[in-house]
Coordinates of C-alpha atoms and ligand atoms in Angstrom, one line a residue:
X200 CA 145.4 115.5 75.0
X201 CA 143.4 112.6 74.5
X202 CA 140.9 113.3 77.1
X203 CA 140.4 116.3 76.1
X204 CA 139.4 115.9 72.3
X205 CA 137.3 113.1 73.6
X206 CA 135.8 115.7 76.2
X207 CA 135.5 118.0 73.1
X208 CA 133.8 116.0 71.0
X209 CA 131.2 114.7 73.7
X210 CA 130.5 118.3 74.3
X211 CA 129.8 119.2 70.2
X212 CA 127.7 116.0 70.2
X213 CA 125.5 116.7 73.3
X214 CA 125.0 120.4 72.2
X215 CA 123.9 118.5 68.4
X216 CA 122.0 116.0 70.4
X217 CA 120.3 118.8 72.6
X218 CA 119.6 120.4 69.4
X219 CA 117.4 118.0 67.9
X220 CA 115.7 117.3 71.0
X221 CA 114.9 120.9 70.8
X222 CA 113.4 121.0 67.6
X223 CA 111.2 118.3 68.4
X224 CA 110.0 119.5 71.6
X225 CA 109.3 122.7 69.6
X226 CA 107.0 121.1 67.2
X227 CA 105.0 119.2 70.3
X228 CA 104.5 122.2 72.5
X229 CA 103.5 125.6 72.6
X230 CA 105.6 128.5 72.2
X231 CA 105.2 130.4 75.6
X232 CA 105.6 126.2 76.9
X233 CA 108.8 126.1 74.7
X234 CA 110.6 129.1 75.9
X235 CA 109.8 128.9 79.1
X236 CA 110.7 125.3 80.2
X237 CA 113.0 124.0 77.4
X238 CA 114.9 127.3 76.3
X239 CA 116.5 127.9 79.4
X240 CA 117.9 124.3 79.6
X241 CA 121.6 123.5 79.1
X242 CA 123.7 120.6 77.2
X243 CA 126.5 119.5 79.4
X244 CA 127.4 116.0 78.4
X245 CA 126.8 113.1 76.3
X246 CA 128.2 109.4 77.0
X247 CA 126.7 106.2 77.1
X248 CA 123.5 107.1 75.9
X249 CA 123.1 109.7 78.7
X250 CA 123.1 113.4 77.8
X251 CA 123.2 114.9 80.6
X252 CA 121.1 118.7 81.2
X253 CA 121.0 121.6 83.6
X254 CA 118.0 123.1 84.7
X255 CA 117.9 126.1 86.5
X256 CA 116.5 124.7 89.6
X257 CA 114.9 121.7 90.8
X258 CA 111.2 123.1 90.0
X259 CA 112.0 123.0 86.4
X260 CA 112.6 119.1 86.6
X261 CA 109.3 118.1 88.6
X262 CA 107.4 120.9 86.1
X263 CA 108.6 119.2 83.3
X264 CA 108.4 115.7 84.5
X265 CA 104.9 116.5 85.5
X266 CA 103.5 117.8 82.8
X267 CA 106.0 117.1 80.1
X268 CA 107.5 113.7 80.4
X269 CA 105.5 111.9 77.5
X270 CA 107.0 114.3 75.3
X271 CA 110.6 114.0 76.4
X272 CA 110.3 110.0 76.4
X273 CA 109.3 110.3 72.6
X274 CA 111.9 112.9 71.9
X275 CA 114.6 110.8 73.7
X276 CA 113.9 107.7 72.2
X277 CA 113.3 109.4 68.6
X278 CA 117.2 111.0 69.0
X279 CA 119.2 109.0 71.3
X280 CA 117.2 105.2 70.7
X281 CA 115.5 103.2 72.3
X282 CA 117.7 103.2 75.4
X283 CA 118.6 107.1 75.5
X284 CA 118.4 108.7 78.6
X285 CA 118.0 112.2 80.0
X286 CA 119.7 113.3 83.1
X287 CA 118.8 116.3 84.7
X288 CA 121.4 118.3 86.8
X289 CA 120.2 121.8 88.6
X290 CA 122.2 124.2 87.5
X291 CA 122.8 125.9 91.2
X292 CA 123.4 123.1 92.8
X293 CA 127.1 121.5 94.0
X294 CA 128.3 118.9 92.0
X295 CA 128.1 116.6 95.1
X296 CA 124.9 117.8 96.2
X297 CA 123.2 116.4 92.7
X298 CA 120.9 114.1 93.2
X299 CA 120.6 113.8 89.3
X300 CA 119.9 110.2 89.7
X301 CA 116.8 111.2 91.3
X302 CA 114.9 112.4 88.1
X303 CA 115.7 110.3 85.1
X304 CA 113.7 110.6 82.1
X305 CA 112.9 108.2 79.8
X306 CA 110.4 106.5 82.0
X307 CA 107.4 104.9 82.0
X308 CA 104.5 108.0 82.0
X309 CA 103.2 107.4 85.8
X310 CA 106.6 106.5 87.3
X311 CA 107.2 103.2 89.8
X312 CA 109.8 103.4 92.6
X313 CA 111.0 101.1 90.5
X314 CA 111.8 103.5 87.4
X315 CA 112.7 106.4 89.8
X316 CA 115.7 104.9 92.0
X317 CA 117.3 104.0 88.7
X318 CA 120.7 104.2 89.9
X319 CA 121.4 103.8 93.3
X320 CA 123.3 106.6 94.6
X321 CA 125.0 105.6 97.8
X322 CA 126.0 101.7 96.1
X323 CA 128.4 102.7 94.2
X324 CA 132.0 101.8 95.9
X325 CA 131.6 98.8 97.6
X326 CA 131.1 95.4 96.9
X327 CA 127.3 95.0 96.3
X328 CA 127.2 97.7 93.8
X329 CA 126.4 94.6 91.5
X330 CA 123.8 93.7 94.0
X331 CA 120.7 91.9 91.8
X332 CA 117.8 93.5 93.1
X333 CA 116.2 97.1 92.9
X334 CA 115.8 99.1 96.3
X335 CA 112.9 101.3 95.4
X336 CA 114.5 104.2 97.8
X337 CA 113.8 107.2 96.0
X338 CA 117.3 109.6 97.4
X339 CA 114.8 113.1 97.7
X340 CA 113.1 111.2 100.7
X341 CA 115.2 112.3 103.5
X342 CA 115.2 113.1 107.4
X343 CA 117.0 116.6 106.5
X344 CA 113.8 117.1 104.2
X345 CA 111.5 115.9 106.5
X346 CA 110.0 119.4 108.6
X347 CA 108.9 118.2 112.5
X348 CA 106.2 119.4 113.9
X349 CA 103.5 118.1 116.6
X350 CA 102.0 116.2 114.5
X351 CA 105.0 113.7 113.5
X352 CA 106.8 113.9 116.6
X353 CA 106.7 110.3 118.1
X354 CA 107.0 109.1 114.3
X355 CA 109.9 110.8 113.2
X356 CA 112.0 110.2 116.1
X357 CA 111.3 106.7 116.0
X358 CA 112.1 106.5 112.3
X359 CA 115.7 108.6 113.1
X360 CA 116.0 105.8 115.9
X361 CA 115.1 102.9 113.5
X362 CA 117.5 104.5 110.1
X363 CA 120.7 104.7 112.9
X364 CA 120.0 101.5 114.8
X365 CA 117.9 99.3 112.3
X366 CA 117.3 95.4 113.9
X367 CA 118.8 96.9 117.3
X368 CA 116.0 98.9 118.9
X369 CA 112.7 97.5 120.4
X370 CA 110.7 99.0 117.6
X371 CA 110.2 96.4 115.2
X372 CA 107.9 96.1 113.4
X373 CA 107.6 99.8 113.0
X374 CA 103.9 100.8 112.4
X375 CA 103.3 104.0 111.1
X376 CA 99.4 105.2 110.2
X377 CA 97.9 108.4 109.0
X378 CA 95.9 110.4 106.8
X379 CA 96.9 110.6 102.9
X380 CA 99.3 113.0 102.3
X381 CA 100.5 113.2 105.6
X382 CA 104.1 112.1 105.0
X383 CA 104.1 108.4 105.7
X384 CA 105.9 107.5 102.6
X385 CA 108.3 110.0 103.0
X386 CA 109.4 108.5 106.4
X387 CA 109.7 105.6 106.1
X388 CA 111.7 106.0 102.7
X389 CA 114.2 108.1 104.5
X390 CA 114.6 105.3 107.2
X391 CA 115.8 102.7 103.9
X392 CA 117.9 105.5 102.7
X393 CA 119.4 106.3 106.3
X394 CA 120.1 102.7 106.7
X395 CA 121.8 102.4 103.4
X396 CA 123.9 105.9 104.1
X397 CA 125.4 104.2 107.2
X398 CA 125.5 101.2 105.5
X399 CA 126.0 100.7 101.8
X400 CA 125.7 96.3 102.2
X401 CA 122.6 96.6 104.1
X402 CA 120.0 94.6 101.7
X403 CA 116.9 97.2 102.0
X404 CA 113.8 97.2 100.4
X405 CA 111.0 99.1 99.9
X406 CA 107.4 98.2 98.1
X407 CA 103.7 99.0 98.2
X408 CA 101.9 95.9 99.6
X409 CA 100.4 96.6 96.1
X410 CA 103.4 96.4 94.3
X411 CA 104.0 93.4 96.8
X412 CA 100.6 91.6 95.6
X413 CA 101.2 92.0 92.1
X414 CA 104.9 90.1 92.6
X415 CA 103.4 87.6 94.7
X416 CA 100.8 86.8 92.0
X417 CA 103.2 86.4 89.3
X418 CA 105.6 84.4 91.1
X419 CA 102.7 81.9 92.1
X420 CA 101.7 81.7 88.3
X421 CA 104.9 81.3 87.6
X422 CA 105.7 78.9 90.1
X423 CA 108.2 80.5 91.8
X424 CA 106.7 81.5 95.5
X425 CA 109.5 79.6 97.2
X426 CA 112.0 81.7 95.5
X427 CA 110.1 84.9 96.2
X428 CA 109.5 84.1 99.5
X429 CA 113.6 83.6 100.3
X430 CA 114.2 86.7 98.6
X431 CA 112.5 88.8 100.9
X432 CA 113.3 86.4 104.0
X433 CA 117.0 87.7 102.9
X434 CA 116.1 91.6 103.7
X435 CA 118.2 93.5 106.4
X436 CA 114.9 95.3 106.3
X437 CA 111.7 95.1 104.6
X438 CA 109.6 98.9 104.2
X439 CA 105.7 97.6 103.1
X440 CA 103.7 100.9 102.2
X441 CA 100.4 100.8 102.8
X442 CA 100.2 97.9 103.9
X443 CA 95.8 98.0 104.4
X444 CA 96.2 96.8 100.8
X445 CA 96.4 93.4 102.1
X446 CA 93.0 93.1 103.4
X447 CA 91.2 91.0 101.3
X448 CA 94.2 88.9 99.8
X449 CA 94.5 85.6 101.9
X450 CA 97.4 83.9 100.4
X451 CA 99.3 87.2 99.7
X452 CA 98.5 87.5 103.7
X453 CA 100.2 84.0 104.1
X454 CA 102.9 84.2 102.9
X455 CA 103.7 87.6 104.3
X456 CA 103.1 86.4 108.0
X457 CA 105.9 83.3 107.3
X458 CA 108.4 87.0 106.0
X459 CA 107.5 88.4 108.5
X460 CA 108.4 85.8 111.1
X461 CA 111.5 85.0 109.5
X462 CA 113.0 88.7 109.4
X463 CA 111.1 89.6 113.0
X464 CA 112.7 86.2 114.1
X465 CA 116.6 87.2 113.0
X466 CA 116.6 90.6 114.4
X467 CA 115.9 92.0 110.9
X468 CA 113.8 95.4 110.5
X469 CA 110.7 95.3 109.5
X470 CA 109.0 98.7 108.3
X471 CA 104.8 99.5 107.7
X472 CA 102.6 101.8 106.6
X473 CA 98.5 102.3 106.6
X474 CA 96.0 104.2 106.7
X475 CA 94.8 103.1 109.9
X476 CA 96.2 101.4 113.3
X477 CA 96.6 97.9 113.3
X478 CA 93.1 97.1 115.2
X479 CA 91.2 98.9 112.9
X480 CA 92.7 96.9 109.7
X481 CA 89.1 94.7 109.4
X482 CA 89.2 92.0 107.4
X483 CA 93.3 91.8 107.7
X484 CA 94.1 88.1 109.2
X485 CA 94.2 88.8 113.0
X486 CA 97.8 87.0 113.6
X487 CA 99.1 89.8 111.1
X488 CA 97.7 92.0 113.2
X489 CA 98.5 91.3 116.9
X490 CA 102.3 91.1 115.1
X491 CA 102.4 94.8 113.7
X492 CA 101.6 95.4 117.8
X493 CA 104.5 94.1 118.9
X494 CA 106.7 96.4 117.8
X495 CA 106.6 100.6 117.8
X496 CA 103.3 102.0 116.4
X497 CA 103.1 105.6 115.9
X498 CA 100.7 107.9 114.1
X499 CA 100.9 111.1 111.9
X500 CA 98.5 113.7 112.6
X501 CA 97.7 116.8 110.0
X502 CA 100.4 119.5 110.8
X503 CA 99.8 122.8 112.8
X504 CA 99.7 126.1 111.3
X505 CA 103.4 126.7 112.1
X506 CA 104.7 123.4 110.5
X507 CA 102.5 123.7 107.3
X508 CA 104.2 127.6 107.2
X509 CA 107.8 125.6 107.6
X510 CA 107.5 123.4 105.5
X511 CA 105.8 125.5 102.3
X512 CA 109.4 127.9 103.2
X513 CA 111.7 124.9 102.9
X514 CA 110.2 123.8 99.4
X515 CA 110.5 127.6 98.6
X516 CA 113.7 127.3 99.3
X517 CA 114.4 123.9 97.6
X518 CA 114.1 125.8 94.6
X519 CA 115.7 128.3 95.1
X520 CA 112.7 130.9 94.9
X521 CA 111.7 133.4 98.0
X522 CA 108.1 133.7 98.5
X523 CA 106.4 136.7 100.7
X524 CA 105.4 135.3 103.9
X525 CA 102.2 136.5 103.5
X526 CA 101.5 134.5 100.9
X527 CA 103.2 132.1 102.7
X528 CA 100.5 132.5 105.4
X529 CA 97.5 132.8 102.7
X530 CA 98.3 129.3 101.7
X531 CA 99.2 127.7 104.9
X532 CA 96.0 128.7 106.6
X533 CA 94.2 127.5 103.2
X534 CA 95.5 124.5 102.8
X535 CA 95.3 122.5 106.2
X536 CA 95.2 119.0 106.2
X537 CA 96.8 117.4 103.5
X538 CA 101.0 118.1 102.7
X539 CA 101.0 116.8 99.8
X540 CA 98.3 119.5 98.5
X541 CA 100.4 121.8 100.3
X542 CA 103.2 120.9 98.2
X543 CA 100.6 120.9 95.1
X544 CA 99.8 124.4 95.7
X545 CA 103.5 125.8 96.2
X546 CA 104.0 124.1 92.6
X547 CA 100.9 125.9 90.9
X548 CA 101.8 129.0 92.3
X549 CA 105.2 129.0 90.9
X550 CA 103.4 127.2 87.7
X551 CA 101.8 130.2 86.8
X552 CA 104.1 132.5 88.0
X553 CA 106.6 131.5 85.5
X554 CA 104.4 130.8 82.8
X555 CA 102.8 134.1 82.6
X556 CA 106.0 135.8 83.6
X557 CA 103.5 136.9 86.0
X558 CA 105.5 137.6 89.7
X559 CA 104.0 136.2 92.4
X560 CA 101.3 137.7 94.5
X561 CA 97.9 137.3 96.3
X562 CA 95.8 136.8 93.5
X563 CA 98.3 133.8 91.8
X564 CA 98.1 132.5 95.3
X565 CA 94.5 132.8 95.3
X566 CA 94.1 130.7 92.1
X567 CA 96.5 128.4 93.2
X568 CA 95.0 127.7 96.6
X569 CA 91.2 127.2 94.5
X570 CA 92.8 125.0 91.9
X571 CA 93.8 122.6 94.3
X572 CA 90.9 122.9 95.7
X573 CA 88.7 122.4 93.1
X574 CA 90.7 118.9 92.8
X575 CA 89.6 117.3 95.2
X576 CA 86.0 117.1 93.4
X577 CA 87.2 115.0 91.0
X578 CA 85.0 112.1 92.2
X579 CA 81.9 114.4 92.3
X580 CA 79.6 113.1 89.5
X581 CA 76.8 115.0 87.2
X582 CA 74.5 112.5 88.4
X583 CA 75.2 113.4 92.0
X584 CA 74.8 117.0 91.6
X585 CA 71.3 116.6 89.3
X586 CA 70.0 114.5 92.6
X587 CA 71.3 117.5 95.1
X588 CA 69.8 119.9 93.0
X589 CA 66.7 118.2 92.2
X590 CA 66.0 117.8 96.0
X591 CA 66.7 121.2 96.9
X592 CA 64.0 122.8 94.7
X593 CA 61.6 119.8 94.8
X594 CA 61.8 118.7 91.3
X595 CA 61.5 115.2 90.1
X596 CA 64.9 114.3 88.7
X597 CA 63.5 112.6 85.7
X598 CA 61.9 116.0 84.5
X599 CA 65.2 117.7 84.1
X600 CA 66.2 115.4 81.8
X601 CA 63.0 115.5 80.0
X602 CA 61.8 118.3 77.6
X603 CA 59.4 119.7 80.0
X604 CA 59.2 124.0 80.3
X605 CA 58.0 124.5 83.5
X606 CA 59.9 127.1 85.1
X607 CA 61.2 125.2 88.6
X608 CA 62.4 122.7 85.9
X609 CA 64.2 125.3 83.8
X610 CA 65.7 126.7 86.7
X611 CA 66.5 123.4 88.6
X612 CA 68.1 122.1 85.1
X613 CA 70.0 125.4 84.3
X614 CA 72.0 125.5 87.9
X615 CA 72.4 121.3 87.5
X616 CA 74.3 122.5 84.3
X617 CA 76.0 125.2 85.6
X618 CA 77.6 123.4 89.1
X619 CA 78.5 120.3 86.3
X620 CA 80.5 122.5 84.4
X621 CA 82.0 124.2 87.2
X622 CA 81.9 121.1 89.7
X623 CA 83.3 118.1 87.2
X624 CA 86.1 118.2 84.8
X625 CA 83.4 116.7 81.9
X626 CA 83.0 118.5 78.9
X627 CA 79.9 120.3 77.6
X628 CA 78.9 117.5 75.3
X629 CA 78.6 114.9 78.4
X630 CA 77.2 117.0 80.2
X631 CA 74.4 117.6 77.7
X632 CA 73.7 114.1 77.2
X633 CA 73.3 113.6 81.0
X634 CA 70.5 116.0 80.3
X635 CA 67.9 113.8 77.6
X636 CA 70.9 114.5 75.2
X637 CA 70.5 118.2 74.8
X638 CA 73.6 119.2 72.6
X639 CA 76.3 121.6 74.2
X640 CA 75.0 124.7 73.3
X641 CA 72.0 124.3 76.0
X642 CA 74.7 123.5 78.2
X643 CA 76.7 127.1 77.2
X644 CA 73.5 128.8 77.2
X645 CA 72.2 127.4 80.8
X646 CA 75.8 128.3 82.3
X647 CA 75.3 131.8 81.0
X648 CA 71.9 132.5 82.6
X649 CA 73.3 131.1 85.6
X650 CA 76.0 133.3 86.0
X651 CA 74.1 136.2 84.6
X652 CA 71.3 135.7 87.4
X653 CA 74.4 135.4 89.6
X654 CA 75.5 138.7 89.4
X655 CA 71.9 140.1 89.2
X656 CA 70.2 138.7 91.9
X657 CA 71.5 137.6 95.6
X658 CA 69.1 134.9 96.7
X659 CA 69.9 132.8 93.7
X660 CA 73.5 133.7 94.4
X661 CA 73.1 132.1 97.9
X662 CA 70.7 129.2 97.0
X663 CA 73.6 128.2 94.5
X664 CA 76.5 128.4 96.7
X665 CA 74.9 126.8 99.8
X666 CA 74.1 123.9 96.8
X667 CA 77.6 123.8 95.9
X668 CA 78.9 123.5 99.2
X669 CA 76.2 120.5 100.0
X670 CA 77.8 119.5 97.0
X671 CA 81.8 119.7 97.7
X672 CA 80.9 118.7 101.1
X673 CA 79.0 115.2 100.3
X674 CA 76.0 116.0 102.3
X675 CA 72.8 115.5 100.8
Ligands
ADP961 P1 101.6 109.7 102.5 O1 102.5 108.6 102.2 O2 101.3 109.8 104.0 O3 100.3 109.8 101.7 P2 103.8 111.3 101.5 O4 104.9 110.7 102.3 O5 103.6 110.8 100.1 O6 102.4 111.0 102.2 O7 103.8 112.8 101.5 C1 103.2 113.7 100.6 C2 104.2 114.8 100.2 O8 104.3 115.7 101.3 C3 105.6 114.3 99.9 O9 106.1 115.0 98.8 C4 106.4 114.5 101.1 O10 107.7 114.8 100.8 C5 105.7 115.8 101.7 N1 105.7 115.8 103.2 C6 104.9 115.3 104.0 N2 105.2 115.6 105.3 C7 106.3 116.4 105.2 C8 107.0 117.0 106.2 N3 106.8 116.9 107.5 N4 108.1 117.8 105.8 C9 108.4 117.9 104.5 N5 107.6 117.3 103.5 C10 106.6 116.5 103.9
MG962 MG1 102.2 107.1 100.8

């Protein structure tokens, strides 16, 4: 009876909870934002400062998270205090299968691994479960997750090898290198969570070499690098991601080569990342080097058509959405050398589909495929464009930004605008002062004479696309 007016109560007081989290959100957002992402979300429980949610499927949390998570931190903290937290549960998914633990809000806006493997899932029935020191394993990084293809073939197996047998096979270290995006990351996470599956007292750790800088810093300031030292000569295994974020950091460097001897030396794991193979680190001591040889290295290459295809179906199917294969295949052959824009893309797509209640065809894809894109051009600058542009019609560069008439200038000026607006994510205003500080109507009004000439006339259509791929491509 007991348990069940407490059960009672906690559900009245997560629905009242839920409620005023609702009415905040409301104020904060938009309505077609509101209904779509928050309405359809569930109270299930409240204890310990943890009201726990159900979202329909596991899209809904990385949407939200993504684009949402500021809000929500406010909101919890505003209703719940300062140590409320929001646990998301997908609604269609077995109990055991939840991996609610991997989303928790209430988080820092650009999550650590730190904030993310709040609560370690596998640790909690055995004797180190009061274990002092965060993992960083995020649970979603998995081998079951992980899609092989020709590309990863050599590095995935090894990894499998390395999560069942970690300290007993012939591949340690374990050097992984490849491209962003590629899945390096994801790998070597699932090895530390493998190892911890088959093994719950297993001391594993992940970190950035980054991450690993910052520590080492502080514990020098602090004069503690003895004791930071031990702590990682205690691993079972030590994961370093990106690890070419050494280069350049001597003492960092030191004291990692006396780690790594110690954990190489004991038969203990030792895990890497980079971006590159260990020869081409320059600039990374050369002892550090000849040691990440000694041990497995393996590379991941860009997948093939057929993996990209596999793996945009299993994310479909992660949450719980079918997607034509022709659209499918749109995005796959689009989208070719980089998962995690693969995975970027998948996400718009659904973005947009739910947000406009729009369903899902060739033209969402479309966008979706351009939008990523278009990304990728973040870096590209106004200054860089006026200088392509400039060059390709032979105009001095200081004469767009001056008030001078002459019609090459106009035109040269009027297309620098126009690929600046389309081309950087600056606002009309900057861009107008990168121009002698015209004011953002010149800007407006050079855009539209640029698209109007677009439509009117196909030589200037050409001479501006060939200047916007010179542009997007870096070549000058
Ligand atoms: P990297 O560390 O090489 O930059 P990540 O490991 O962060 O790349 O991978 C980027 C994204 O792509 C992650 O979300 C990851 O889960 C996903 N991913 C990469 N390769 C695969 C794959 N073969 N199968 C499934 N997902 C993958
Ligand atoms: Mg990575």
């Amino acid at each position: 009876m007991e348990v069940l007016e407490k059960e009672i109560i906690s559900t009245s007081q997560c629905k009242d909870i839920w409620k005023k989290c609702l009415s905040l959100i409301k104020e904060s957002v938009p309505a077609l934002t509101y209904n779509t992402w928050f309405l359809p979300i569930k109270p299930l429980s409240f204890s310990e400062d943890e009201l726990k949610i159900e979202v329909p499927n596991s899209f809904f949390i990385e949407w939200i998270e993504e684009h949402y998570n500021t809000i929500i931190n406010n909101v919890v903290r505003q209703t719940m205090g300062d140590d409320g937290k929001l646990l998301y549960v997908v609604g269609d998914e077995k109990e055991s299968d939840r991996v609610a633990t991997d989303l928790i809000a209430n988080r820092s806006e650009k999550p650590s691994p730190k904030d993310i493997s709040v609560e370690n899932t596998y640790d909690d029935d055995n004797e180190d479960s009061n274990e002092q020191f965060e993992s960083y394993l995020i649970p979603r990084y998995k081998f079951e997750n992980f899609i092989k293809g020709e590309g990863n073939q050599l590095a995935r197996a090894a990894a499998i090898a390395i999560g069942e047998n970690s300290g007993e096979t012939s591949f340690n270290p374990f050097f992984i290198y490849g491209g962003v995006g590629l899945g390096k990351t994801h790998l070597i996470q699932a090895i530390g969570n493998r190892i911890k599956e088959k093994s719950k007292s297993k001391k594993v750790i992940y970190i950035s070499s980054e991450q690993f800088t910052v520590e080492f810093i502080d514990a020098i300031q602090s004069g503690n690098a003895q004791e930071f030292s031990n702590f990682y000569k205690n691993m079972d295994a030590l994961i370093i991601d990106d690890i070419q974020f050494l280069i350049g950091k001597e003492k960092t460097q030191d004291y990692f080569f006396h780690i790594f001897n110690t954990l190489h030396q004991a038969g203990k794991q030792i895990i890497l990342s980079s971006d590159k193979p260990p020869k081409e680190l320059k600039g990374l001591n050369e002892r550090l080097i000849s040691r990440f040889q000694m041990g497995l290295t393996a590379d991941i290459q860009a997948p093939d058509f057929e993996t990209r295809m596999a793996i945009l179906k299993n994310k479909a199917n992660s949450y719980g959405i079918s997607i034509p294969n022709d659209i499918l295949e749109y995005m796959a052959y689009n989208i070719t050398s980089n998962v995690r824009e693969l995975e970027g893309s998948l996400i718009k797509l659904l973005a947009s589909s739910s947000l406009n209640s729009q369903e899902i065809d060739m033209v969402l894809a479309r966008k979706a495929v351009n939008e990523i894109a278009s990304g990728r051009q973040v870096n590209i600058s106004i200054d860089y464009i006026t200088q392509i542009v400039c060059k390709y019609f032979s105009v001095d560069e200081n004469k767009v930004r001056e008030k001078n008439r002459k019609k090459e200038v106009v035109l040269a000026r009027q297309v620098a605008m126009f690929l600046s607006k389309k081309l950087t994510k600056s606002s009309l205003k900057t861009i107008g002062l990168h121009f002698g500080g015209r004011d953002h109507s010149t800007v407006i009004h050079a855009y539209n004479s640029i698209e109007q000439l677009l439509s009117d006339d196909n030589s200037t259509k050409d001479i501006v696309e060939s200047l916007r791929n010179k542009i997007e491509l870096g070549v000058s």
